[in-house]
Short mmCIF file of C-alpha atoms in Angstrom, two decimals:
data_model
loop_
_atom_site.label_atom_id
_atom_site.label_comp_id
_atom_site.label_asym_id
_atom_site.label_seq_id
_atom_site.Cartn_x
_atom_site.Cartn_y
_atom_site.Cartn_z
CA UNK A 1 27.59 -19.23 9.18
CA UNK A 2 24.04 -19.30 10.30
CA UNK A 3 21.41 -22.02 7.90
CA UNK A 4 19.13 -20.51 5.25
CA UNK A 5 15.34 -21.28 5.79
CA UNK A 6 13.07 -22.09 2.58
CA UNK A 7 9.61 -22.96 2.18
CA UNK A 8 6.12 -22.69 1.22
CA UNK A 9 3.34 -20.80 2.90
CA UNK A 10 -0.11 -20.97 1.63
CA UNK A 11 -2.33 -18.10 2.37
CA UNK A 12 -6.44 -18.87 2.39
CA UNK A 13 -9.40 -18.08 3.43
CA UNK A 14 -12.87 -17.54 2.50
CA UNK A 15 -13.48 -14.83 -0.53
CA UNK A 16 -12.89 -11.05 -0.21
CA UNK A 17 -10.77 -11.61 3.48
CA UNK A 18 -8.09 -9.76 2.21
CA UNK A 19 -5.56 -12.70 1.13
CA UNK A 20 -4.09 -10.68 -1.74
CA UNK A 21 -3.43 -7.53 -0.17
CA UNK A 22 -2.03 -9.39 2.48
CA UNK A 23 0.55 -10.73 0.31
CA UNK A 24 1.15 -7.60 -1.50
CA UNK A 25 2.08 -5.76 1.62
CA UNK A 26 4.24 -8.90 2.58
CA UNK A 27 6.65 -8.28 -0.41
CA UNK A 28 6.04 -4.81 -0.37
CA UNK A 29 4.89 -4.40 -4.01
CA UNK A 30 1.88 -5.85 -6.11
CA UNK A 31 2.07 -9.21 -7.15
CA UNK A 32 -1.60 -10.44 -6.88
CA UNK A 33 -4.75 -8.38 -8.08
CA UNK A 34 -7.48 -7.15 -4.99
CA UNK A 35 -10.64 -5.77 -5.64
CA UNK A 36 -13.69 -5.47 -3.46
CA UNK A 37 -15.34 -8.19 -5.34
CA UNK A 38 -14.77 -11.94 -3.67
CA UNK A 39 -12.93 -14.27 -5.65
CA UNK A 40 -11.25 -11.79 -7.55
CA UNK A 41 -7.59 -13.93 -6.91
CA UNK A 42 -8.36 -16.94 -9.69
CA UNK A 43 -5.11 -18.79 -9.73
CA UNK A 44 -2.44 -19.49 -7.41
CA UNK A 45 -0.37 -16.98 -7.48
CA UNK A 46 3.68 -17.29 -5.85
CA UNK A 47 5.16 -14.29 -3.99
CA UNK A 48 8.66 -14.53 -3.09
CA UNK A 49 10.17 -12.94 -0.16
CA UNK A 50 14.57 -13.47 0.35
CA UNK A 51 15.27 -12.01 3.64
CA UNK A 52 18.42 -11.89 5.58
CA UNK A 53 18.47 -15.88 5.73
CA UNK A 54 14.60 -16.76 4.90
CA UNK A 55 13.52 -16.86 1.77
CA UNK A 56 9.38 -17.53 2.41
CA UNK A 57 7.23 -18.59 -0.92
CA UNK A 58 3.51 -17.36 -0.31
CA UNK A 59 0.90 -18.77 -2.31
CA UNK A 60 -1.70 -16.70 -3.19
CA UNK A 61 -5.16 -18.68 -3.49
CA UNK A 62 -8.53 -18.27 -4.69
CA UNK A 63 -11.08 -17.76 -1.63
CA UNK A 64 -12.11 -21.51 -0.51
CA UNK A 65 -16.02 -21.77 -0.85
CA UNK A 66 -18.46 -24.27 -0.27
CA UNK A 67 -19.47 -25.64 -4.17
CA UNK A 68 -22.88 -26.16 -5.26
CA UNK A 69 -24.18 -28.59 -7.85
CA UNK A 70 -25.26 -25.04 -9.87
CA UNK A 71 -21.59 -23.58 -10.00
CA UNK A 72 -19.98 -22.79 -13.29
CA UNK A 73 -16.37 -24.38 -13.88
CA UNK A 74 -14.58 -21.36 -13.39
CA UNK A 75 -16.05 -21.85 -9.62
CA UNK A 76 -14.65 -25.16 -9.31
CA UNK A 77 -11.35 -24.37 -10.71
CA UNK A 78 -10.70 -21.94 -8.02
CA UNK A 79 -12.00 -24.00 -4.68
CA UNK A 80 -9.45 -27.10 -6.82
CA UNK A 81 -6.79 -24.71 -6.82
CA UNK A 82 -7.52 -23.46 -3.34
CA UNK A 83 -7.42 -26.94 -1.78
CA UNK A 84 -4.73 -28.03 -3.28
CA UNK A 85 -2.25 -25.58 -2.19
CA UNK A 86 -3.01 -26.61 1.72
CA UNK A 87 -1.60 -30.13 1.12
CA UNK A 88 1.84 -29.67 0.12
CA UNK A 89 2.95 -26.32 2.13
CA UNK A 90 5.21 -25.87 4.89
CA UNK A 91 2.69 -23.69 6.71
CA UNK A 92 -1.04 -22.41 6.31
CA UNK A 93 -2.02 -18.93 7.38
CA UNK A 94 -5.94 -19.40 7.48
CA UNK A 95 -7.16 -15.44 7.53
CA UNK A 96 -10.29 -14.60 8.96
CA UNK A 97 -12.17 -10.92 8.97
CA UNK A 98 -11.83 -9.13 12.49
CA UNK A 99 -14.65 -10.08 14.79
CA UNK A 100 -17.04 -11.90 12.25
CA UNK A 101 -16.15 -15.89 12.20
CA UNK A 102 -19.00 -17.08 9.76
CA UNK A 103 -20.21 -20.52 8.36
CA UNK A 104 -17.66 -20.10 5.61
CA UNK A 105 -15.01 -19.46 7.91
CA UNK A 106 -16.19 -23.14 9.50
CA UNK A 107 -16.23 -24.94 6.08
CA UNK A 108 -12.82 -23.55 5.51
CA UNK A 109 -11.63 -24.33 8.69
CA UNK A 110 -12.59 -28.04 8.27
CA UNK A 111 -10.32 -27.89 4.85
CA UNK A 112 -7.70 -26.70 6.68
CA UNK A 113 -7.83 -29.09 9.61
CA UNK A 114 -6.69 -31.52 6.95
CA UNK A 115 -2.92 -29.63 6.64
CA UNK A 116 -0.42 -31.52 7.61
CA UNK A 117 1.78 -28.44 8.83
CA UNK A 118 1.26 -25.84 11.34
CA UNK A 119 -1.68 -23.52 10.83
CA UNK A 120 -1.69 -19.80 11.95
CA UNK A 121 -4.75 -17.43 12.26
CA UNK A 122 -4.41 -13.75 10.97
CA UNK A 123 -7.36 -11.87 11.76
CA UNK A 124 -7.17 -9.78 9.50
CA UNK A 125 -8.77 -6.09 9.06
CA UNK A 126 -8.31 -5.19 12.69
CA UNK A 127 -8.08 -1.56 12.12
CA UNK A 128 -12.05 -1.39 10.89
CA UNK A 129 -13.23 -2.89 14.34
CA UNK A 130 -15.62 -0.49 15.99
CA UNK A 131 -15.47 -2.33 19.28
CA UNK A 132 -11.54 -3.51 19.68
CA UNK A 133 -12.23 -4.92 23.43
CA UNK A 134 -14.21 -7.18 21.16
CA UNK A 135 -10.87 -8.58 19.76
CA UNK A 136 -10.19 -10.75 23.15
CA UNK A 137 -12.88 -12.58 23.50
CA UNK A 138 -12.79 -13.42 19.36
CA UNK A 139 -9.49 -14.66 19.84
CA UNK A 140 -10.37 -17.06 22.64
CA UNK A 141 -13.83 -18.71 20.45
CA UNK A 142 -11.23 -19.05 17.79
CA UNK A 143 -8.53 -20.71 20.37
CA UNK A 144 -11.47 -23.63 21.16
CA UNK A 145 -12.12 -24.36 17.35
CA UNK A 146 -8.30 -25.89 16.83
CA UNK A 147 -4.91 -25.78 18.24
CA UNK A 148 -3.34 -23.10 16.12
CA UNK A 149 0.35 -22.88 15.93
CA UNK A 150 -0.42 -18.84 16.58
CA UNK A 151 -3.33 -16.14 16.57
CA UNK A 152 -1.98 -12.60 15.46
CA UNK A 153 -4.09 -9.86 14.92
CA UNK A 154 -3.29 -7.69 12.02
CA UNK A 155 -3.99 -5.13 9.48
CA UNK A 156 -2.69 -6.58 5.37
CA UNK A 157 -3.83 -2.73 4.59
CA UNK A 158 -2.43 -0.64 6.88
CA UNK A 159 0.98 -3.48 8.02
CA UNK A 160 -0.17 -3.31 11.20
CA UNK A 161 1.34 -6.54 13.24
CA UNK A 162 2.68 -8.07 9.68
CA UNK A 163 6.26 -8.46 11.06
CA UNK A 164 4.73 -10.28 13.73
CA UNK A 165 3.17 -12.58 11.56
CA UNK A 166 6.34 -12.89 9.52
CA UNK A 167 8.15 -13.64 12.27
CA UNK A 168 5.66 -16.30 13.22
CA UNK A 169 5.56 -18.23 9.69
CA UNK A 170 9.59 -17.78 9.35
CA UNK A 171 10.70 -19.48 12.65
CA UNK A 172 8.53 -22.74 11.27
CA UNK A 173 9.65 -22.61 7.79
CA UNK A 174 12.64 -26.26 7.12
CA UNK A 175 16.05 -25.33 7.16
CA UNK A 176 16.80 -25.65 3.40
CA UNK A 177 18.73 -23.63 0.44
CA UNK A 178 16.68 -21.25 -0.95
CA UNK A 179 14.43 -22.84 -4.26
CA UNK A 180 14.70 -19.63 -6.05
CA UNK A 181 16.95 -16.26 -6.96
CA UNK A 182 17.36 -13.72 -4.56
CA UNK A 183 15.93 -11.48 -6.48
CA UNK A 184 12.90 -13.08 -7.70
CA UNK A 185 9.73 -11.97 -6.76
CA UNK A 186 7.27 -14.10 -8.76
CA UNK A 187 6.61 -17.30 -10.33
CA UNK A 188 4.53 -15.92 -13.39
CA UNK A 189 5.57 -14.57 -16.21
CA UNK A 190 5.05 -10.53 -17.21
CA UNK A 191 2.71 -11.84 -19.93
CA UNK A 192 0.49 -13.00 -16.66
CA UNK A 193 1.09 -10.31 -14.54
CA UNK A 194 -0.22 -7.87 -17.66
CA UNK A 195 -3.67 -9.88 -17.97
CA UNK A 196 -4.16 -9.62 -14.31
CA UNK A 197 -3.41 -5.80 -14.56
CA UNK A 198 -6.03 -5.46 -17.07
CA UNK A 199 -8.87 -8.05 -15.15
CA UNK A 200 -8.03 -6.01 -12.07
CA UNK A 201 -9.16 -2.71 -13.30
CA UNK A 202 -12.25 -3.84 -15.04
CA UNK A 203 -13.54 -6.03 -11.42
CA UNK A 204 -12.92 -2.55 -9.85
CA UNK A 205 -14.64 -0.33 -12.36
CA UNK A 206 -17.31 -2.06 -13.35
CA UNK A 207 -18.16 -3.88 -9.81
CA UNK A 208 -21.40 -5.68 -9.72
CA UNK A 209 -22.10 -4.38 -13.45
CA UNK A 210 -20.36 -7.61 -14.80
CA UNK A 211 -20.30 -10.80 -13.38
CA UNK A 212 -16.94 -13.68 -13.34
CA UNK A 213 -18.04 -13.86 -17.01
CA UNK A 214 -14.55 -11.79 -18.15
CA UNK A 215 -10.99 -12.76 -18.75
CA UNK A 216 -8.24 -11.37 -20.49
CA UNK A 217 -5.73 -12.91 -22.41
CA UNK A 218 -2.34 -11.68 -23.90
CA UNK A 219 -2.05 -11.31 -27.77
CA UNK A 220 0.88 -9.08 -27.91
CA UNK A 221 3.71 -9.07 -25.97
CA UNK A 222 6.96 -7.36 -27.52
CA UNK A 223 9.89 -5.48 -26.86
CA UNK A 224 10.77 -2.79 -29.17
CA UNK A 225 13.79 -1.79 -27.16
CA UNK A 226 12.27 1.37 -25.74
CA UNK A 227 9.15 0.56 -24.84
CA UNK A 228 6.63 -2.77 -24.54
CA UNK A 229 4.16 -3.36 -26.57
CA UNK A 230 1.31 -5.23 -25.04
CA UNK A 231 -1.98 -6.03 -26.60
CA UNK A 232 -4.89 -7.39 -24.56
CA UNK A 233 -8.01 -9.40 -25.73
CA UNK A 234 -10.70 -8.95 -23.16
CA UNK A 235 -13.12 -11.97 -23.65
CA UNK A 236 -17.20 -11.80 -21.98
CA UNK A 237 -19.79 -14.12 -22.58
CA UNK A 238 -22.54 -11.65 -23.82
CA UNK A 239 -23.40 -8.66 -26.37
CA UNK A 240 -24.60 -7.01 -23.00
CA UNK A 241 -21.41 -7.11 -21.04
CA UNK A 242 -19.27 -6.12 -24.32
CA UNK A 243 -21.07 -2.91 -24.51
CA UNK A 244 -20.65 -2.14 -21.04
CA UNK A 245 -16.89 -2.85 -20.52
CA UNK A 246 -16.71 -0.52 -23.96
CA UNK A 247 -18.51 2.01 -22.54
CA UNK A 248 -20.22 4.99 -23.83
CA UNK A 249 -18.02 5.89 -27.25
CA UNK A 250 -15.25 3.53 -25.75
CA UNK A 251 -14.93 5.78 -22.63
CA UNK A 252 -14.83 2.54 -19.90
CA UNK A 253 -12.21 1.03 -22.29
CA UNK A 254 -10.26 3.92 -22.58
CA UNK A 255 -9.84 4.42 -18.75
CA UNK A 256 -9.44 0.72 -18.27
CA UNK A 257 -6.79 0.98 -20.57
CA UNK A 258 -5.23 3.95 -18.83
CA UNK A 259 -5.21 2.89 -15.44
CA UNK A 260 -3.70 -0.83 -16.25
CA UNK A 261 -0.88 0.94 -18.62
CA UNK A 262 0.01 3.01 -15.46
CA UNK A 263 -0.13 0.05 -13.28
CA UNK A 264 2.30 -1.98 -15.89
CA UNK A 265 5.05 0.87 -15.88
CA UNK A 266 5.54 1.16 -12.45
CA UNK A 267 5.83 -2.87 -12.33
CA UNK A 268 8.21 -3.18 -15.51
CA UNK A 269 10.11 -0.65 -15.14
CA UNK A 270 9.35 0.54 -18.86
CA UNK A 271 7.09 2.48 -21.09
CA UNK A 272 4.26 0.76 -22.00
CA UNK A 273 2.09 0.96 -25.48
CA UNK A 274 -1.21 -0.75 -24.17
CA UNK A 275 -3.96 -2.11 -27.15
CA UNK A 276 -7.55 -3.22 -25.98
CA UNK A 277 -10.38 -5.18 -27.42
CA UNK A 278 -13.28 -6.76 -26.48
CA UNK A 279 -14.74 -9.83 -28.13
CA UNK A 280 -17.66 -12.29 -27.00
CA UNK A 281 -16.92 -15.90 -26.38
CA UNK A 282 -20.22 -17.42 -25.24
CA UNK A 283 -20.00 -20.23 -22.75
CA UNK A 284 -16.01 -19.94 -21.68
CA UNK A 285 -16.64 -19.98 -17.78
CA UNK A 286 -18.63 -23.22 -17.94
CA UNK A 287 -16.04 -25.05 -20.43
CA UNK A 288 -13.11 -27.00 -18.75
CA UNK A 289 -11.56 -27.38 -22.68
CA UNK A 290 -11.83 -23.52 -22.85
CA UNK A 291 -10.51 -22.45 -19.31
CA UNK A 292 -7.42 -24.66 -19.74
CA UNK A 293 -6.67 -23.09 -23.28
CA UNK A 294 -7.14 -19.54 -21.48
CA UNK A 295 -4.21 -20.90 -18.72
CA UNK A 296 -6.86 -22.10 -16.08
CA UNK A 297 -5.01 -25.27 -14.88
CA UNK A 298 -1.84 -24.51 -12.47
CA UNK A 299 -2.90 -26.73 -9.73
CA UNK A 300 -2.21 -29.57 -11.71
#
């Protein structure tokens, strides 16, 4: 009988790389929230993938960024979470955007220098280069700025080269039994997975209309045997950015609402009867006391 492998994998990167689609497409289904927006990942987030003898545990992180004295808590909570993930993983997959290797990618890089496992770089997006006999000559700069464990080239959205990369991350993973179910795909509980459902949909739909000042946190969360009832409180910071998530005559809340119920059917498998509301908490993003009360400490 051939050994099981088990272990942990952290995926980072700077923000808006494509670390949460990457893991998505990994375990085939949605388990962390993407939008075009950077830092749209807040926590660390476990996907896990059982496979013929491997069972891999991602973590999902926050994009790594460079703080500044100016930066609100929230910002700080998610380069802490970030960080922390690289020093107790099995391997690091650092992923970079095609052809363009920036100063962020260098501060990052100097974080993950620090790992203590192998690193591999996924350059990611590969499908959107214009000038692919550019992808050579990126790989080889990137080869002189450390000794990776492995370079592969890939596409998170279209799973170009992911089984490569799999294959890559598996054959370094410790021969261990498997930490979790075989049939367990997440760490967090539905109750987290609904919130995220809900912040996902307003990042995309309201875009650059309302800042990191939002988060959503779950009131409601019952079975009534045939259906779920969920009921979401979606907290801002200002008067301003309560009317616009509401909408004109609720009509943003009402197709926030829509989409996320959709989203949370196909994931639980159930009806769902989705309540919204909005409500203005001035200050939250700035306030350690308040972000751990709204579940902002799981790097701890």
């Amino acid at each position: 009988m051939s050994e099981t492998r088990c272990g942990y994998v952290a995926i980072v990167g700077r923000p808006n790389v494509g670390k949460s689609t990457l893991l998505n497409h990994i375990l085939g289904q949605k388990i962390s929230i993407t939008s075009r927006k950077p830092q749209t990942t807040r926590h660390r987030v476990l996907g896990i993938k059982t496979e013929n003898q491997v069972q891999s545990i991602f973590v999902d992180t926050p994009g790594l960024h460079q703080n500044d004295d100016s930066e609100k808590a929230i910002n700080r909570y998610m380069n802490r979470a970030a960080s922390s993930a690289i020093k107790d993983v099995d391997v690091v997959v650092f992923v970079v955007d095609r052809g363009k290797w920036t100063a962020a990618d260098d501060w990052v890089l100097e974080q993950v220098k620090r790992a203590p496992c192998p690193v591999i770089l996924a350059v990611n997006k590969v499908d959107q280069m214009d000038d692919k006999s550019s992808l050579l000559p990126f790989i080889e700069a990137a080869e002189q700025k450390m000794d990776f464990a492995d370079i592969v080239p890939v596409s998170a959205l279209r799973d170009t080269n992911l089984d490569r990369l799999e294959a890559c991350i598996n054959e370094r993973l410790p021969k261990d039994d498997w930490f979790y179910d075989e049939d367990q795909i997440t760490d967090r509980s539905s109750r987290f997975m609904a919130a995220e459902l809900v912040r996902e949909k307003i990042m995309r739909q309201l875009g650059a209309e309302v800042p990191y000042e939002i988060t959503v946190e779950i009131e409601e969360f019952s079975d009534s045997g045939k259906s779920l009832h969920i009921g979401a409180l979606i907290l801002v910071e200002r008067e301003g950015q309560k009317r616009i998530v509401i909408g004109d005559k609720g009509s943003r809340l009402k197709l926030i609402g829509q989409e996320a119920r959709l989203d949370m059917e196909q994931m639980f498998e159930r009806k769902v009867m989705l309540k919204l509301w909005v409500k203005v908490k001035s200050g939250w993003s700035d306030d350690e006391r308040a972000l751990r009360s709204l579940g902002y400490n799981d790097f701890d």
